[in-house]
Amino acid sequence: MKKIIAILLSTMFMLLSISTPVMAKDFGVTIEYLDNGMIVETQITESNYYSTTTKTGSKVRKYKDSDGNVLFTVKVSGTFKYDGSTCTCTKSSVTTSVVNSNWKITDSSASKSGSTATATATAKRYMLGVVVETQSVTIKLKCSASGSLS
């Protein structure tokens, strides 16, 4: 019985001592206050940041009302190849989400050019079936030659 306990304890110790690489890195949130009373929170998340030649990341913008309730979000995701002297965006995509039923995303697209992944979207707020507000969104996720995302 003592051998079984010793084996279990040593196995647990080995499992706890194994280090697991971190798979994602979040950057700080920036906050912007728009003239129409909206609050926009922007955050970059970087995946596989331990790679020395490729970088995958995203930049998400959450549009909130003046009380801090999320209305809708738009996210651009990009994959980049870099070598220390240049960076090229190889893939870009856009994801949208509507939380408040008064808002609808009526258009969205993604593109890539050079070292930048770009997402555009149009969000519209409706009251009684009539558009009362339109918010155009453009998000750019850029990669530097050293692989830093901004």
Tab-separated table of C-alpha atoms in Angstrom:
chain	number	residue	atom	x	y	z
A	1	MET	CA	0.000	0.000	0.000
A	2	LYS	CA	2.851	2.374	0.798
A	3	LYS	CA	4.358	1.702	-2.654
A	4	ILE	CA	1.101	2.627	-4.364
A	5	ILE	CA	0.854	5.881	-2.418
A	6	ALA	CA	4.506	6.678	-3.180
A	7	ILE	CA	3.952	6.017	-6.902
A	8	LEU	CA	0.812	8.180	-6.939
A	9	LEU	CA	2.570	11.029	-5.128
A	10	SER	CA	5.597	10.907	-7.417
A	11	THR	CA	3.340	10.834	-10.499
A	12	MET	CA	1.405	13.858	-9.230
A	13	PHE	CA	4.660	15.705	-8.547
A	14	MET	CA	5.908	14.991	-12.080
A	15	LEU	CA	2.633	16.157	-13.636
A	16	LEU	CA	2.690	19.379	-11.632
A	17	SER	CA	6.304	20.109	-12.546
A	18	ILE	CA	5.749	19.836	-16.309
A	19	SER	CA	5.633	23.310	-17.788
A	20	THR	CA	3.037	24.056	-20.424
A	21	PRO	CA	3.650	26.862	-22.916
A	22	VAL	CA	1.209	29.749	-22.839
A	23	MET	CA	-0.951	29.670	-25.948
A	24	ALA	CA	-2.272	33.233	-26.013
A	25	LYS	CA	-1.233	36.659	-24.864
A	26	ASP	CA	-3.633	39.516	-24.203
A	27	PHE	CA	-2.637	43.123	-24.529
A	28	GLY	CA	-4.194	45.902	-22.480
A	29	VAL	CA	-7.612	47.278	-23.290
A	30	THR	CA	-7.817	50.780	-24.756
A	31	ILE	CA	-10.986	52.789	-24.239
A	32	GLU	CA	-12.361	55.502	-26.502
A	33	TYR	CA	-15.415	57.696	-25.908
A	34	LEU	CA	-17.328	58.626	-29.043
A	35	ASP	CA	-19.342	61.818	-29.542
A	36	ASN	CA	-22.574	59.811	-29.760
A	37	GLY	CA	-22.088	58.524	-26.185
A	38	MET	CA	-20.738	55.114	-27.163
A	39	ILE	CA	-17.761	53.563	-25.433
A	40	VAL	CA	-15.373	51.536	-27.598
A	41	GLU	CA	-13.048	48.999	-25.979
A	42	THR	CA	-10.253	47.647	-28.171
A	43	GLN	CA	-8.038	44.692	-27.302
A	44	ILE	CA	-5.384	42.726	-29.174
A	45	THR	CA	-4.896	39.029	-28.505
A	46	GLU	CA	-1.866	37.213	-29.873
A	47	SER	CA	-1.734	33.461	-30.387
A	48	ASN	CA	1.422	31.375	-30.867
A	49	TYR	CA	3.567	34.314	-29.771
A	50	TYR	CA	6.425	31.919	-29.096
A	51	SER	CA	6.939	31.285	-32.840
A	52	THR	CA	9.867	32.978	-34.540
A	53	THR	CA	8.424	33.115	-38.072
A	54	THR	CA	4.621	33.274	-37.878
A	55	LYS	CA	2.182	35.248	-35.800
A	56	THR	CA	-1.568	34.861	-35.419
A	57	GLY	CA	-3.621	37.433	-33.628
A	58	SER	CA	-6.810	39.414	-33.477
A	59	LYS	CA	-8.046	42.860	-32.588
A	60	VAL	CA	-11.583	43.111	-31.231
A	61	ARG	CA	-13.659	46.219	-30.679
A	62	LYS	CA	-16.603	46.134	-28.310
A	63	TYR	CA	-19.110	48.924	-28.817
A	64	LYS	CA	-20.961	49.750	-25.592
A	65	ASP	CA	-23.667	52.177	-24.589
A	66	SER	CA	-23.009	54.887	-21.992
A	67	ASP	CA	-23.982	52.454	-19.218
A	68	GLY	CA	-21.313	49.970	-20.318
A	69	ASN	CA	-23.678	47.427	-21.906
A	70	VAL	CA	-22.212	45.728	-24.986
A	71	LEU	CA	-24.165	46.539	-28.163
A	72	PHE	CA	-22.063	44.754	-30.789
A	73	THR	CA	-18.505	43.607	-31.471
A	74	VAL	CA	-16.293	43.479	-34.548
A	75	LYS	CA	-13.078	41.444	-34.677
A	76	VAL	CA	-10.325	41.198	-37.266
A	77	SER	CA	-8.051	38.151	-37.186
A	78	GLY	CA	-4.817	37.826	-39.105
A	79	THR	CA	-1.967	35.444	-39.767
A	80	PHE	CA	1.445	36.954	-40.477
A	81	LYS	CA	4.868	35.721	-41.616
A	82	TYR	CA	7.879	37.745	-40.511
A	83	ASP	CA	11.655	37.384	-40.668
A	84	GLY	CA	13.108	40.411	-38.899
A	85	SER	CA	13.217	42.601	-41.987
A	86	THR	CA	9.668	42.298	-43.358
A	87	CYS	CA	6.237	41.065	-42.344
A	88	THR	CA	3.458	39.886	-44.645
A	89	CYS	CA	-0.178	39.252	-43.820
A	90	THR	CA	-1.122	35.863	-45.285
A	91	LYS	CA	-4.716	35.601	-44.070
A	92	SER	CA	-7.406	37.856	-42.646
A	93	SER	CA	-10.969	37.322	-41.474
A	94	VAL	CA	-13.757	39.253	-39.789
A	95	THR	CA	-16.140	38.116	-37.049
A	96	THR	CA	-19.118	40.132	-35.836
A	97	SER	CA	-21.512	39.684	-32.955
A	98	VAL	CA	-24.658	41.589	-31.989
A	99	VAL	CA	-25.727	41.604	-28.340
A	100	ASN	CA	-28.397	44.321	-28.330
A	101	SER	CA	-31.434	43.480	-30.467
A	102	ASN	CA	-31.806	47.099	-31.653
A	103	TRP	CA	-28.538	46.770	-33.581
A	104	LYS	CA	-27.791	44.762	-36.729
A	105	ILE	CA	-24.571	44.247	-38.672
A	106	THR	CA	-25.617	44.949	-42.260
A	107	ASP	CA	-22.254	44.481	-43.955
A	108	SER	CA	-18.796	43.120	-43.100
A	109	SER	CA	-15.653	42.153	-44.987
A	110	ALA	CA	-11.976	41.387	-44.441
A	111	SER	CA	-8.913	42.123	-46.548
A	112	LYS	CA	-5.136	41.928	-46.339
A	113	SER	CA	-2.452	44.175	-47.730
A	114	GLY	CA	1.253	44.092	-46.960
A	115	SER	CA	1.642	43.648	-43.213
A	116	THR	CA	-1.946	44.592	-42.333
A	117	ALA	CA	-5.184	42.658	-41.859
A	118	THR	CA	-8.253	44.876	-42.135
A	119	ALA	CA	-11.894	44.331	-41.219
A	120	THR	CA	-14.747	46.662	-42.086
A	121	ALA	CA	-18.328	46.480	-40.891
A	122	THR	CA	-21.455	48.562	-40.836
A	123	ALA	CA	-23.740	48.429	-37.808
A	124	LYS	CA	-27.181	50.016	-37.775
A	125	ARG	CA	-29.521	50.777	-34.896
A	126	TYR	CA	-33.221	50.428	-35.560
A	127	MET	CA	-36.251	51.886	-33.791
A	128	LEU	CA	-39.669	50.685	-34.928
A	129	GLY	CA	-38.080	49.281	-38.081
A	130	VAL	CA	-36.392	52.555	-39.051
A	131	VAL	CA	-32.612	53.098	-39.079
A	132	VAL	CA	-31.826	55.826	-36.540
A	133	GLU	CA	-28.039	55.424	-36.296
A	134	THR	CA	-25.250	53.983	-38.420
A	135	GLN	CA	-21.784	53.102	-37.133
A	136	SER	CA	-19.035	52.357	-39.661
A	137	VAL	CA	-16.161	50.298	-38.280
A	138	THR	CA	-12.673	49.793	-39.697
A	139	ILE	CA	-10.136	47.791	-37.709
A	140	LYS	CA	-6.523	47.309	-38.776
A	141	LEU	CA	-4.206	44.733	-37.232
A	142	LYS	CA	-0.595	45.412	-38.176
A	143	CYS	CA	2.531	43.310	-37.754
A	144	SER	CA	6.050	44.737	-37.541
A	145	ALA	CA	9.117	43.137	-39.087
A	146	SER	CA	9.980	41.759	-35.632
A	147	GLY	CA	6.518	40.200	-35.223
A	148	SER	CA	4.932	42.744	-32.873
A	149	LEU	CA	1.210	43.259	-33.368
A	150	SER	CA	-0.515	46.626	-33.080
